[in-house]
Short mmCIF file of the N, C-alpha and C atoms (twelve columns), coordinates in Angstrom:
data_MODEL
# 
_entry.id   MODEL 
# 
loop_
_atom_site.group_PDB 
_atom_site.id 
_atom_site.type_symbol 
_atom_site.label_atom_id 
_atom_site.label_alt_id 
_atom_site.label_comp_id 
_atom_site.label_asym_id 
_atom_site.label_seq_id 
_atom_site.Cartn_x 
_atom_site.Cartn_y 
_atom_site.Cartn_z 
_atom_site.pdbx_PDB_model_num 
ATOM 1   N N  . GLN A 1   -3.512  0.989   18.688  1 
ATOM 2   C CA . GLN A 1   -3.305  2.101   17.828  1 
ATOM 3   C C  . GLN A 1   -2.390  1.970   17.335  1 
ATOM 4   N N  . VAL A 2   -2.255  1.965   15.887  1 
ATOM 5   C CA . VAL A 2   -1.145  2.296   15.325  1 
ATOM 6   C C  . VAL A 2   -1.100  3.786   14.455  1 
ATOM 7   N N  . GLN A 3   0.208   3.995   14.129  1 
ATOM 8   C CA . GLN A 3   0.213   5.200   13.297  1 
ATOM 9   C C  . GLN A 3   1.238   5.315   12.385  1 
ATOM 10  N N  . LEU A 4   0.484   5.445   10.924  1 
ATOM 11  C CA . LEU A 4   1.199   4.799   9.939   1 
ATOM 12  C C  . LEU A 4   2.161   5.900   8.614   1 
ATOM 13  N N  . VAL A 5   2.842   6.155   8.484   1 
ATOM 14  C CA . VAL A 5   3.230   7.260   7.570   1 
ATOM 15  C C  . VAL A 5   4.198   6.599   6.540   1 
ATOM 16  N N  . GLU A 6   3.318   7.331   5.113   1 
ATOM 17  C CA . GLU A 6   3.738   6.728   3.750   1 
ATOM 18  C C  . GLU A 6   4.778   7.472   3.362   1 
ATOM 19  N N  . SER A 7   6.186   7.376   2.652   1 
ATOM 20  C CA . SER A 7   7.162   8.664   1.799   1 
ATOM 21  C C  . SER A 7   7.081   7.188   1.175   1 
ATOM 22  N N  . GLY A 8   8.639   8.340   -0.004  1 
ATOM 23  C CA . GLY A 8   8.630   7.484   -1.142  1 
ATOM 24  C C  . GLY A 8   7.499   8.316   -2.584  1 
ATOM 25  N N  . GLY A 9   6.889   8.983   -2.719  1 
ATOM 26  C CA . GLY A 9   5.803   9.626   -3.549  1 
ATOM 27  C C  . GLY A 9   7.203   10.529  -4.085  1 
ATOM 28  N N  . GLY A 10  6.984   10.335  -5.421  1 
ATOM 29  C CA . GLY A 10  7.327   11.969  -6.286  1 
ATOM 30  C C  . GLY A 10  6.772   11.388  -7.565  1 
ATOM 31  N N  . LEU A 11  7.269   12.967  -8.354  1 
ATOM 32  C CA . LEU A 11  6.876   12.294  -9.577  1 
ATOM 33  C C  . LEU A 11  8.241   11.771  -10.953 1 
ATOM 34  N N  . VAL A 12  7.768   10.856  -11.639 1 
ATOM 35  C CA . VAL A 12  8.419   10.005  -12.292 1 
ATOM 36  C C  . VAL A 12  7.815   9.874   -13.817 1 
ATOM 37  N N  . GLN A 13  8.753   9.439   -14.558 1 
ATOM 38  C CA . GLN A 13  7.957   9.457   -15.769 1 
ATOM 39  C C  . GLN A 13  7.290   7.975   -16.806 1 
ATOM 40  N N  . ALA A 14  6.465   7.700   -17.359 1 
ATOM 41  C CA . ALA A 14  6.258   6.510   -16.970 1 
ATOM 42  C C  . ALA A 14  7.251   5.723   -17.951 1 
ATOM 43  N N  . GLY A 15  6.948   4.719   -17.046 1 
ATOM 44  C CA . GLY A 15  8.301   3.821   -17.195 1 
ATOM 45  C C  . GLY A 15  8.474   3.577   -16.190 1 
ATOM 46  N N  . GLY A 16  8.690   4.709   -15.577 1 
ATOM 47  C CA . GLY A 16  9.949   4.796   -14.297 1 
ATOM 48  C C  . GLY A 16  9.285   3.914   -13.199 1 
ATOM 49  N N  . SER A 17  10.530  4.390   -12.313 1 
ATOM 50  C CA . SER A 17  9.843   3.208   -11.150 1 
ATOM 51  C C  . SER A 17  9.873   4.355   -9.602  1 
ATOM 52  N N  . LEU A 18  9.471   3.923   -8.725  1 
ATOM 53  C CA . LEU A 18  9.494   4.660   -7.012  1 
ATOM 54  C C  . LEU A 18  9.046   3.450   -6.426  1 
ATOM 55  N N  . ARG A 19  9.859   3.705   -5.056  1 
ATOM 56  C CA . ARG A 19  9.674   2.816   -3.821  1 
ATOM 57  C C  . ARG A 19  8.546   3.199   -2.859  1 
ATOM 58  N N  . LEU A 20  8.048   3.214   -2.355  1 
ATOM 59  C CA . LEU A 20  6.816   3.622   -1.578  1 
ATOM 60  C C  . LEU A 20  7.415   3.165   -0.521  1 
ATOM 61  N N  . SER A 21  7.452   3.735   1.240   1 
ATOM 62  C CA . SER A 21  7.908   2.964   2.521   1 
ATOM 63  C C  . SER A 21  6.564   3.377   3.569   1 
ATOM 64  N N  . CYS A 22  6.030   2.685   3.335   1 
ATOM 65  C CA . CYS A 22  4.710   2.646   4.635   1 
ATOM 66  C C  . CYS A 22  6.174   2.938   6.566   1 
ATOM 67  N N  . ALA A 23  5.834   3.192   7.563   1 
ATOM 68  C CA . ALA A 23  6.742   2.963   9.008   1 
ATOM 69  C C  . ALA A 23  5.859   3.424   9.992   1 
ATOM 70  N N  . ALA A 24  5.522   2.139   10.564  1 
ATOM 71  C CA . ALA A 24  4.775   1.694   11.560  1 
ATOM 72  C C  . ALA A 24  4.850   2.389   13.059  1 
ATOM 73  N N  . SER A 25  4.451   2.726   13.638  1 
ATOM 74  C CA . SER A 25  4.712   2.554   15.023  1 
ATOM 75  C C  . SER A 25  3.438   2.579   15.920  1 
ATOM 76  N N  . GLY A 26  3.194   2.146   17.335  1 
ATOM 77  C CA . GLY A 26  2.458   2.064   18.391  1 
ATOM 78  C C  . GLY A 26  2.289   0.262   18.037  1 
ATOM 79  N N  . ARG A 27  1.485   -0.211  18.704  1 
ATOM 80  C CA . ARG A 27  1.017   -2.057  18.682  1 
ATOM 81  C C  . ARG A 27  1.858   -2.316  17.578  1 
ATOM 82  N N  . THR A 28  1.906   -3.920  18.031  1 
ATOM 83  C CA . THR A 28  2.331   -4.988  17.436  1 
ATOM 84  C C  . THR A 28  2.497   -4.645  15.734  1 
ATOM 85  N N  . PHE A 29  3.237   -4.717  15.055  1 
ATOM 86  C CA . PHE A 29  3.336   -4.389  13.838  1 
ATOM 87  C C  . PHE A 29  3.240   -5.830  12.857  1 
ATOM 88  N N  . SER A 30  3.638   -7.097  13.226  1 
ATOM 89  C CA . SER A 30  3.727   -8.309  13.203  1 
ATOM 90  C C  . SER A 30  2.209   -8.779  13.630  1 
ATOM 91  N N  . ALA A 31  1.209   -8.184  13.763  1 
ATOM 92  C CA . ALA A 31  0.241   -9.315  13.978  1 
ATOM 93  C C  . ALA A 31  -0.726  -7.991  12.935  1 
ATOM 94  N N  . TYR A 32  -0.103  -7.205  12.233  1 
ATOM 95  C CA . TYR A 32  -1.917  -6.635  11.221  1 
ATOM 96  C C  . TYR A 32  -1.309  -6.634  10.123  1 
ATOM 97  N N  . HIS A 33  -2.058  -7.962  9.279   1 
ATOM 98  C CA . HIS A 33  -2.018  -7.604  7.304   1 
ATOM 99  C C  . HIS A 33  -1.486  -5.723  7.013   1 
ATOM 100 N N  . MET A 34  -0.620  -6.298  6.064   1 
ATOM 101 C CA . MET A 34  -0.469  -4.947  5.513   1 
ATOM 102 C C  . MET A 34  -1.402  -4.521  4.178   1 
ATOM 103 N N  . GLY A 35  -2.110  -3.307  3.770   1 
ATOM 104 C CA . GLY A 35  -2.266  -3.524  2.310   1 
ATOM 105 C C  . GLY A 35  -2.107  -1.851  1.964   1 
ATOM 106 N N  . TRP A 36  -1.514  -1.589  0.787   1 
ATOM 107 C CA . TRP A 36  -1.677  -0.766  -0.015  1 
ATOM 108 C C  . TRP A 36  -2.826  -0.579  -0.677  1 
ATOM 109 N N  . PHE A 37  -3.803  1.356   -0.545  1 
ATOM 110 C CA . PHE A 37  -4.305  1.280   -2.037  1 
ATOM 111 C C  . PHE A 37  -4.199  2.770   -2.494  1 
ATOM 112 N N  . ARG A 38  -4.669  3.305   -3.508  1 
ATOM 113 C CA . ARG A 38  -4.571  3.868   -4.473  1 
ATOM 114 C C  . ARG A 38  -6.095  4.612   -4.480  1 
ATOM 115 N N  . ARG A 39  -6.145  6.869   -4.377  1 
ATOM 116 C CA . ARG A 39  -7.235  7.058   -4.988  1 
ATOM 117 C C  . ARG A 39  -7.390  8.422   -5.646  1 
ATOM 118 N N  . ASP A 40  -7.261  7.951   -7.081  1 
ATOM 119 C CA . ASP A 40  -7.102  9.714   -7.754  1 
ATOM 120 C C  . ASP A 40  -8.315  10.004  -7.395  1 
ATOM 121 N N  . PRO A 41  -8.245  11.633  -7.321  1 
ATOM 122 C CA . PRO A 41  -9.302  12.664  -7.366  1 
ATOM 123 C C  . PRO A 41  -10.654 12.096  -8.025  1 
ATOM 124 N N  . GLY A 42  -11.413 11.941  -7.301  1 
ATOM 125 C CA . GLY A 42  -13.359 11.780  -7.945  1 
ATOM 126 C C  . GLY A 42  -13.099 10.576  -8.800  1 
ATOM 127 N N  . LYS A 43  -12.406 9.629   -7.850  1 
ATOM 128 C CA . LYS A 43  -12.602 8.130   -7.839  1 
ATOM 129 C C  . LYS A 43  -12.668 7.741   -6.613  1 
ATOM 130 N N  . GLU A 44  -13.018 6.607   -6.654  1 
ATOM 131 C CA . GLU A 44  -12.856 5.534   -5.439  1 
ATOM 132 C C  . GLU A 44  -11.732 4.898   -4.836  1 
ATOM 133 N N  . ARG A 45  -11.176 5.285   -3.768  1 
ATOM 134 C CA . ARG A 45  -10.359 4.358   -2.554  1 
ATOM 135 C C  . ARG A 45  -10.553 2.934   -3.763  1 
ATOM 136 N N  . GLU A 46  -8.666  2.427   -4.018  1 
ATOM 137 C CA . GLU A 46  -8.539  1.742   -5.372  1 
ATOM 138 C C  . GLU A 46  -7.739  0.617   -4.640  1 
ATOM 139 N N  . PHE A 47  -8.310  -0.840  -4.582  1 
ATOM 140 C CA . PHE A 47  -7.066  -1.846  -3.545  1 
ATOM 141 C C  . PHE A 47  -5.868  -2.256  -4.689  1 
ATOM 142 N N  . VAL A 48  -4.383  -2.076  -4.244  1 
ATOM 143 C CA . VAL A 48  -3.630  -2.272  -4.851  1 
ATOM 144 C C  . VAL A 48  -2.763  -3.636  -4.605  1 
ATOM 145 N N  . ALA A 49  -2.334  -3.722  -3.380  1 
ATOM 146 C CA . ALA A 49  -1.529  -4.930  -3.067  1 
ATOM 147 C C  . ALA A 49  -1.637  -5.290  -1.842  1 
ATOM 148 N N  . VAL A 50  -1.374  -6.712  -1.253  1 
ATOM 149 C CA . VAL A 50  -1.742  -6.824  0.529   1 
ATOM 150 C C  . VAL A 50  -0.579  -7.827  1.252   1 
ATOM 151 N N  . ILE A 51  -0.434  -8.175  2.049   1 
ATOM 152 C CA . ILE A 51  1.063   -8.813  2.342   1 
ATOM 153 C C  . ILE A 51  0.152   -8.773  3.941   1 
ATOM 154 N N  . SER A 52  0.278   -10.478 4.451   1 
ATOM 155 C CA . SER A 52  0.261   -10.861 5.434   1 
ATOM 156 C C  . SER A 52  0.868   -10.910 6.030   1 
ATOM 157 N N  . ARG A 53  0.511   -11.052 7.751   1 
ATOM 158 C CA . ARG A 53  1.249   -11.099 8.789   1 
ATOM 159 C C  . ARG A 53  2.797   -11.333 8.848   1 
ATOM 160 N N  . SER A 54  2.989   -12.738 7.898   1 
ATOM 161 C CA . SER A 54  4.241   -13.398 8.051   1 
ATOM 162 C C  . SER A 54  4.816   -12.844 6.796   1 
ATOM 163 N N  . THR A 55  4.475   -12.633 5.895   1 
ATOM 164 C CA . THR A 55  4.956   -12.393 5.208   1 
ATOM 165 C C  . THR A 55  4.506   -13.126 3.558   1 
ATOM 166 N N  . SER A 56  3.706   -14.610 4.277   1 
ATOM 167 C CA . SER A 56  4.065   -15.660 3.296   1 
ATOM 168 C C  . SER A 56  2.868   -15.433 1.990   1 
ATOM 169 N N  . SER A 57  2.085   -14.299 2.217   1 
ATOM 170 C CA . SER A 57  1.269   -14.562 0.975   1 
ATOM 171 C C  . SER A 57  0.929   -13.005 0.662   1 
ATOM 172 N N  . THR A 58  1.136   -12.912 -0.224  1 
ATOM 173 C CA . THR A 58  0.694   -11.839 -1.317  1 
ATOM 174 C C  . THR A 58  -0.837  -11.786 -2.398  1 
ATOM 175 N N  . ASP A 59  -1.061  -10.346 -2.409  1 
ATOM 176 C CA . ASP A 59  -2.493  -10.529 -3.449  1 
ATOM 177 C C  . ASP A 59  -2.385  -9.539  -4.146  1 
ATOM 178 N N  . TYR A 60  -2.272  -9.106  -5.329  1 
ATOM 179 C CA . TYR A 60  -2.328  -7.857  -6.148  1 
ATOM 180 C C  . TYR A 60  -4.055  -7.653  -6.806  1 
ATOM 181 N N  . ALA A 61  -3.544  -6.453  -7.365  1 
ATOM 182 C CA . ALA A 61  -4.982  -5.969  -8.164  1 
ATOM 183 C C  . ALA A 61  -4.391  -6.163  -9.739  1 
ATOM 184 N N  . ALA A 62  -5.253  -6.437  -10.205 1 
ATOM 185 C CA . ALA A 62  -4.990  -6.859  -11.578 1 
ATOM 186 C C  . ALA A 62  -4.384  -5.761  -12.025 1 
ATOM 187 N N  . SER A 63  -4.385  -4.832  -12.244 1 
ATOM 188 C CA . SER A 63  -3.377  -3.791  -12.615 1 
ATOM 189 C C  . SER A 63  -2.526  -3.342  -12.839 1 
ATOM 190 N N  . VAL A 64  -2.120  -4.058  -11.059 1 
ATOM 191 C CA . VAL A 64  -0.209  -3.609  -11.528 1 
ATOM 192 C C  . VAL A 64  0.326   -5.161  -10.813 1 
ATOM 193 N N  . ARG A 65  -0.296  -5.868  -10.732 1 
ATOM 194 C CA . ARG A 65  0.404   -7.623  -10.999 1 
ATOM 195 C C  . ARG A 65  1.348   -8.000  -12.364 1 
ATOM 196 N N  . GLY A 66  2.954   -8.156  -11.321 1 
ATOM 197 C CA . GLY A 66  3.422   -7.738  -12.569 1 
ATOM 198 C C  . GLY A 66  4.694   -7.062  -12.912 1 
ATOM 199 N N  . ARG A 67  3.931   -6.032  -12.064 1 
ATOM 200 C CA . ARG A 67  4.627   -4.413  -11.735 1 
ATOM 201 C C  . ARG A 67  4.612   -4.372  -10.543 1 
ATOM 202 N N  . PHE A 68  3.757   -4.380  -9.686  1 
ATOM 203 C CA . PHE A 68  3.719   -3.734  -7.771  1 
ATOM 204 C C  . PHE A 68  4.972   -5.054  -7.206  1 
ATOM 205 N N  . THR A 69  5.343   -4.865  -6.487  1 
ATOM 206 C CA . THR A 69  5.809   -6.032  -5.482  1 
ATOM 207 C C  . THR A 69  5.547   -5.768  -3.864  1 
ATOM 208 N N  . ILE A 70  4.711   -6.042  -2.970  1 
ATOM 209 C CA . ILE A 70  4.685   -5.534  -1.885  1 
ATOM 210 C C  . ILE A 70  5.559   -5.980  -0.699  1 
ATOM 211 N N  . SER A 71  5.874   -5.752  0.010   1 
ATOM 212 C CA . SER A 71  7.256   -6.468  0.898   1 
ATOM 213 C C  . SER A 71  7.205   -5.412  2.185   1 
ATOM 214 N N  . ARG A 72  7.139   -6.403  2.928   1 
ATOM 215 C CA . ARG A 72  7.253   -6.149  4.955   1 
ATOM 216 C C  . ARG A 72  8.758   -6.448  5.242   1 
ATOM 217 N N  . ASP A 73  9.252   -5.545  6.131   1 
ATOM 218 C CA . ASP A 73  10.454  -5.381  7.189   1 
ATOM 219 C C  . ASP A 73  9.884   -5.722  8.557   1 
ATOM 220 N N  . ASN A 74  9.434   -7.112  9.168   1 
ATOM 221 C CA . ASN A 74  8.475   -6.684  10.739  1 
ATOM 222 C C  . ASN A 74  9.868   -6.430  11.683  1 
ATOM 223 N N  . ALA A 75  11.060  -6.605  11.393  1 
ATOM 224 C CA . ALA A 75  12.020  -5.956  12.093  1 
ATOM 225 C C  . ALA A 75  12.255  -4.496  12.190  1 
ATOM 226 N N  . LYS A 76  11.573  -4.181  10.624  1 
ATOM 227 C CA . LYS A 76  12.100  -2.439  10.999  1 
ATOM 228 C C  . LYS A 76  10.585  -1.933  11.009  1 
ATOM 229 N N  . ASN A 77  9.551   -2.532  11.012  1 
ATOM 230 C CA . ASN A 77  7.646   -2.107  10.739  1 
ATOM 231 C C  . ASN A 77  7.644   -1.356  10.026  1 
ATOM 232 N N  . THR A 78  8.315   -1.454  8.648   1 
ATOM 233 C CA . THR A 78  8.304   -1.195  7.223   1 
ATOM 234 C C  . THR A 78  7.610   -1.997  6.154   1 
ATOM 235 N N  . VAL A 79  6.448   -1.230  5.639   1 
ATOM 236 C CA . VAL A 79  5.899   -2.012  4.698   1 
ATOM 237 C C  . VAL A 79  6.286   -1.631  3.475   1 
ATOM 238 N N  . TYR A 80  6.686   -2.226  2.215   1 
ATOM 239 C CA . TYR A 80  7.180   -1.377  1.274   1 
ATOM 240 C C  . TYR A 80  6.627   -2.002  -0.406  1 
ATOM 241 N N  . LEU A 81  6.255   -0.607  -1.229  1 
ATOM 242 C CA . LEU A 81  5.774   -1.148  -2.519  1 
ATOM 243 C C  . LEU A 81  6.904   -0.810  -3.512  1 
ATOM 244 N N  . GLN A 82  7.494   -1.466  -4.083  1 
ATOM 245 C CA . GLN A 82  7.929   -1.896  -5.738  1 
ATOM 246 C C  . GLN A 82  7.638   -1.457  -6.606  1 
ATOM 247 N N  . MET A 83  7.372   -0.361  -7.448  1 
ATOM 248 C CA . MET A 83  6.537   -0.211  -8.653  1 
ATOM 249 C C  . MET A 83  7.612   0.155   -9.874  1 
ATOM 250 N N  . ASN A 84  7.045   -0.562  -10.217 1 
ATOM 251 C CA . ASN A 84  8.010   -0.552  -11.620 1 
ATOM 252 C C  . ASN A 84  7.607   -0.439  -12.799 1 
ATOM 253 N N  . SER A 85  7.590   -0.070  -14.211 1 
ATOM 254 C CA . SER A 85  7.157   0.245   -15.426 1 
ATOM 255 C C  . SER A 85  5.594   1.107   -14.889 1 
ATOM 256 N N  . LEU A 86  5.819   2.169   -14.095 1 
ATOM 257 C CA . LEU A 86  4.671   3.027   -14.417 1 
ATOM 258 C C  . LEU A 86  3.700   3.903   -15.166 1 
ATOM 259 N N  . LYS A 87  3.052   3.654   -15.233 1 
ATOM 260 C CA . LYS A 87  2.000   4.495   -16.038 1 
ATOM 261 C C  . LYS A 87  1.309   5.398   -16.107 1 
ATOM 262 N N  . PRO A 88  0.863   6.601   -16.543 1 
ATOM 263 C CA . PRO A 88  0.149   7.742   -16.259 1 
ATOM 264 C C  . PRO A 88  -1.061  7.161   -15.744 1 
ATOM 265 N N  . GLU A 89  -1.971  6.033   -15.455 1 
ATOM 266 C CA . GLU A 89  -2.998  5.786   -15.180 1 
ATOM 267 C C  . GLU A 89  -2.934  4.698   -13.263 1 
ATOM 268 N N  . ASP A 90  -1.413  4.794   -13.101 1 
ATOM 269 C CA . ASP A 90  -0.944  4.706   -11.342 1 
ATOM 270 C C  . ASP A 90  -0.828  5.662   -10.678 1 
ATOM 271 N N  . ALA A 91  -1.416  6.732   -11.542 1 
ATOM 272 C CA . ALA A 91  -1.070  8.057   -10.519 1 
ATOM 273 C C  . ALA A 91  -2.439  8.731   -10.091 1 
ATOM 274 N N  . ALA A 92  -2.111  8.443   -8.188  1 
ATOM 275 C CA . ALA A 92  -2.954  8.764   -7.754  1 
ATOM 276 C C  . ALA A 92  -1.787  9.560   -5.734  1 
ATOM 277 N N  . VAL A 93  -2.843  9.162   -4.974  1 
ATOM 278 C CA . VAL A 93  -2.268  8.986   -3.333  1 
ATOM 279 C C  . VAL A 93  -2.134  8.165   -3.127  1 
ATOM 280 N N  . TYR A 94  -1.106  7.048   -2.888  1 
ATOM 281 C CA . TYR A 94  -1.470  5.909   -2.181  1 
ATOM 282 C C  . TYR A 94  -1.321  6.321   -0.559  1 
ATOM 283 N N  . TYR A 95  -1.908  4.847   0.331   1 
ATOM 284 C CA . TYR A 95  -1.976  4.813   1.168   1 
ATOM 285 C C  . TYR A 95  -1.775  3.336   1.933   1 
ATOM 286 N N  . CYS A 96  -1.030  3.412   2.653   1 
ATOM 287 C CA . CYS A 96  -0.577  2.074   3.288   1 
ATOM 288 C C  . CYS A 96  -1.837  1.825   4.570   1 
ATOM 289 N N  . ALA A 97  -2.120  0.842   5.139   1 
ATOM 290 C CA . ALA A 97  -3.285  0.507   6.128   1 
ATOM 291 C C  . ALA A 97  -2.969  -0.707  6.513   1 
ATOM 292 N N  . ALA A 98  -3.375  -0.417  7.610   1 
ATOM 293 C CA . ALA A 98  -3.047  -2.079  8.425   1 
ATOM 294 C C  . ALA A 98  -4.320  -2.591  8.683   1 
ATOM 295 N N  . SER A 99  -5.091  -4.218  9.027   1 
ATOM 296 C CA . SER A 99  -5.551  -5.258  8.918   1 
ATOM 297 C C  . SER A 99  -5.276  -5.861  10.527  1 
ATOM 298 N N  . SER A 100 -6.210  -5.882  11.294  1 
ATOM 299 C CA . SER A 100 -6.343  -6.833  12.501  1 
ATOM 300 C C  . SER A 100 -6.806  -8.255  11.758  1 
ATOM 301 N N  . LEU A 101 -7.268  -8.163  10.921  1 
ATOM 302 C CA . LEU A 101 -8.478  -9.356  11.247  1 
ATOM 303 C C  . LEU A 101 -8.346  -10.068 9.868   1 
ATOM 304 N N  . HIS A 102 -8.305  -9.528  9.041   1 
ATOM 305 C CA . HIS A 102 -8.753  -9.935  7.482   1 
ATOM 306 C C  . HIS A 102 -7.496  -9.564  6.634   1 
ATOM 307 N N  . MET A 103 -6.871  -10.164 5.727   1 
ATOM 308 C CA . MET A 103 -6.091  -9.380  4.699   1 
ATOM 309 C C  . MET A 103 -7.007  -9.807  3.054   1 
ATOM 310 N N  . GLY A 104 -7.309  -8.895  3.083   1 
ATOM 311 C CA . GLY A 104 -8.672  -8.508  2.096   1 
ATOM 312 C C  . GLY A 104 -8.250  -7.301  1.040   1 
ATOM 313 N N  . SER A 105 -8.864  -7.233  0.281   1 
ATOM 314 C CA . SER A 105 -9.052  -6.006  -0.553  1 
ATOM 315 C C  . SER A 105 -10.198 -4.902  -0.871  1 
ATOM 316 N N  . SER A 106 -10.907 -4.817  0.351   1 
ATOM 317 C CA . SER A 106 -11.399 -4.072  0.636   1 
ATOM 318 C C  . SER A 106 -11.421 -3.507  1.223   1 
ATOM 319 N N  . TRP A 107 -11.134 -1.642  1.195   1 
ATOM 320 C CA . TRP A 107 -11.164 -1.069  2.398   1 
ATOM 321 C C  . TRP A 107 -11.583 -0.871  3.768   1 
ATOM 322 N N  . HIS A 108 -12.894 -1.267  3.792   1 
ATOM 323 C CA . HIS A 108 -13.379 -1.251  5.030   1 
ATOM 324 C C  . HIS A 108 -13.186 -2.076  5.962   1 
ATOM 325 N N  . GLU A 109 -12.456 -3.455  5.556   1 
ATOM 326 C CA . GLU A 109 -11.495 -3.925  6.467   1 
ATOM 327 C C  . GLU A 109 -10.434 -3.901  7.200   1 
ATOM 328 N N  . TYR A 110 -9.644  -2.579  6.527   1 
ATOM 329 C CA . TYR A 110 -8.676  -1.679  7.448   1 
ATOM 330 C C  . TYR A 110 -8.875  -0.886  8.133   1 
ATOM 331 N N  . ASN A 111 -8.621  -1.453  9.602   1 
ATOM 332 C CA . ASN A 111 -8.203  -0.162  10.538  1 
ATOM 333 C C  . ASN A 111 -7.509  0.616   11.155  1 
ATOM 334 N N  . TYR A 112 -6.581  0.727   10.311  1 
ATOM 335 C CA . TYR A 112 -6.071  2.183   10.501  1 
ATOM 336 C C  . TYR A 112 -4.883  2.447   9.411   1 
ATOM 337 N N  . TRP A 113 -5.098  3.826   9.150   1 
ATOM 338 C CA . TRP A 113 -4.685  4.362   7.798   1 
ATOM 339 C C  . TRP A 113 -3.601  5.810   7.625   1 
ATOM 340 N N  . GLY A 114 -2.545  5.599   6.777   1 
ATOM 341 C CA . GLY A 114 -1.633  7.036   6.769   1 
ATOM 342 C C  . GLY A 114 -2.698  7.720   5.920   1 
ATOM 343 N N  . GLN A 115 -1.197  8.344   5.810   1 
ATOM 344 C CA . GLN A 115 -2.095  9.846   5.022   1 
ATOM 345 C C  . GLN A 115 -2.258  9.923   3.872   1 
ATOM 346 N N  . GLY A 116 -1.142  8.960   3.837   1 
ATOM 347 C CA . GLY A 116 -0.872  8.982   1.803   1 
ATOM 348 C C  . GLY A 116 0.766   9.589   1.074   1 
ATOM 349 N N  . THR A 117 0.296   9.548   0.754   1 
ATOM 350 C CA . THR A 117 1.765   9.908   -0.722  1 
ATOM 351 C C  . THR A 117 1.303   9.819   -1.764  1 
ATOM 352 N N  . GLN A 118 1.820   11.083  -2.999  1 
ATOM 353 C CA . GLN A 118 1.419   11.532  -3.699  1 
ATOM 354 C C  . GLN A 118 2.228   10.778  -4.686  1 
ATOM 355 N N  . VAL A 119 1.632   10.022  -5.759  1 
ATOM 356 C CA . VAL A 119 2.624   9.587   -6.728  1 
ATOM 357 C C  . VAL A 119 2.107   10.540  -8.332  1 
ATOM 358 N N  . THR A 120 3.191   11.225  -8.895  1 
ATOM 359 C CA . THR A 120 2.568   11.362  -10.409 1 
ATOM 360 C C  . THR A 120 2.908   11.312  -11.679 1 
ATOM 361 N N  . VAL A 121 2.499   10.439  -12.459 1 
ATOM 362 C CA . VAL A 121 3.156   9.919   -13.127 1 
ATOM 363 C C  . VAL A 121 2.829   11.159  -14.394 1 
ATOM 364 N N  . SER A 122 4.232   11.214  -16.070 1 
ATOM 365 C CA . SER A 122 4.324   11.670  -16.510 1 
ATOM 366 C C  . SER A 122 4.380   10.900  -17.895 1 
ATOM 367 N N  . SER A 123 3.934   11.335  -18.753 1 
ATOM 368 C CA . SER A 123 3.227   10.594  -20.154 1 
ATOM 369 C C  . SER A 123 4.653   11.262  -20.695 1 
# 
């Protein structure tokens, strides 16, 4: 069992930045690939970014590539999402998730989820 708690969401103007954090507890954090997803009301859950267990590999959705950066600190059991040049369409609830098997972009590949943190971007 892995417990995930996101933080760092809030209200920001378009063009601004936020850094989300996701603190993990429970089983060995470094055994999991970690992903970020987001969901806007009325829309499907959307893949944002993923980082491998060892931090050597990352992948991003095309919509955020070049603006967002995922990173992790295995010593602190924490994964981060640095979001720059935010746009109104980035507004959503952001979730971190842990996958024991696949470094994937599909939500069903992830075993554990946090409760989410709201990001609001004003135009």
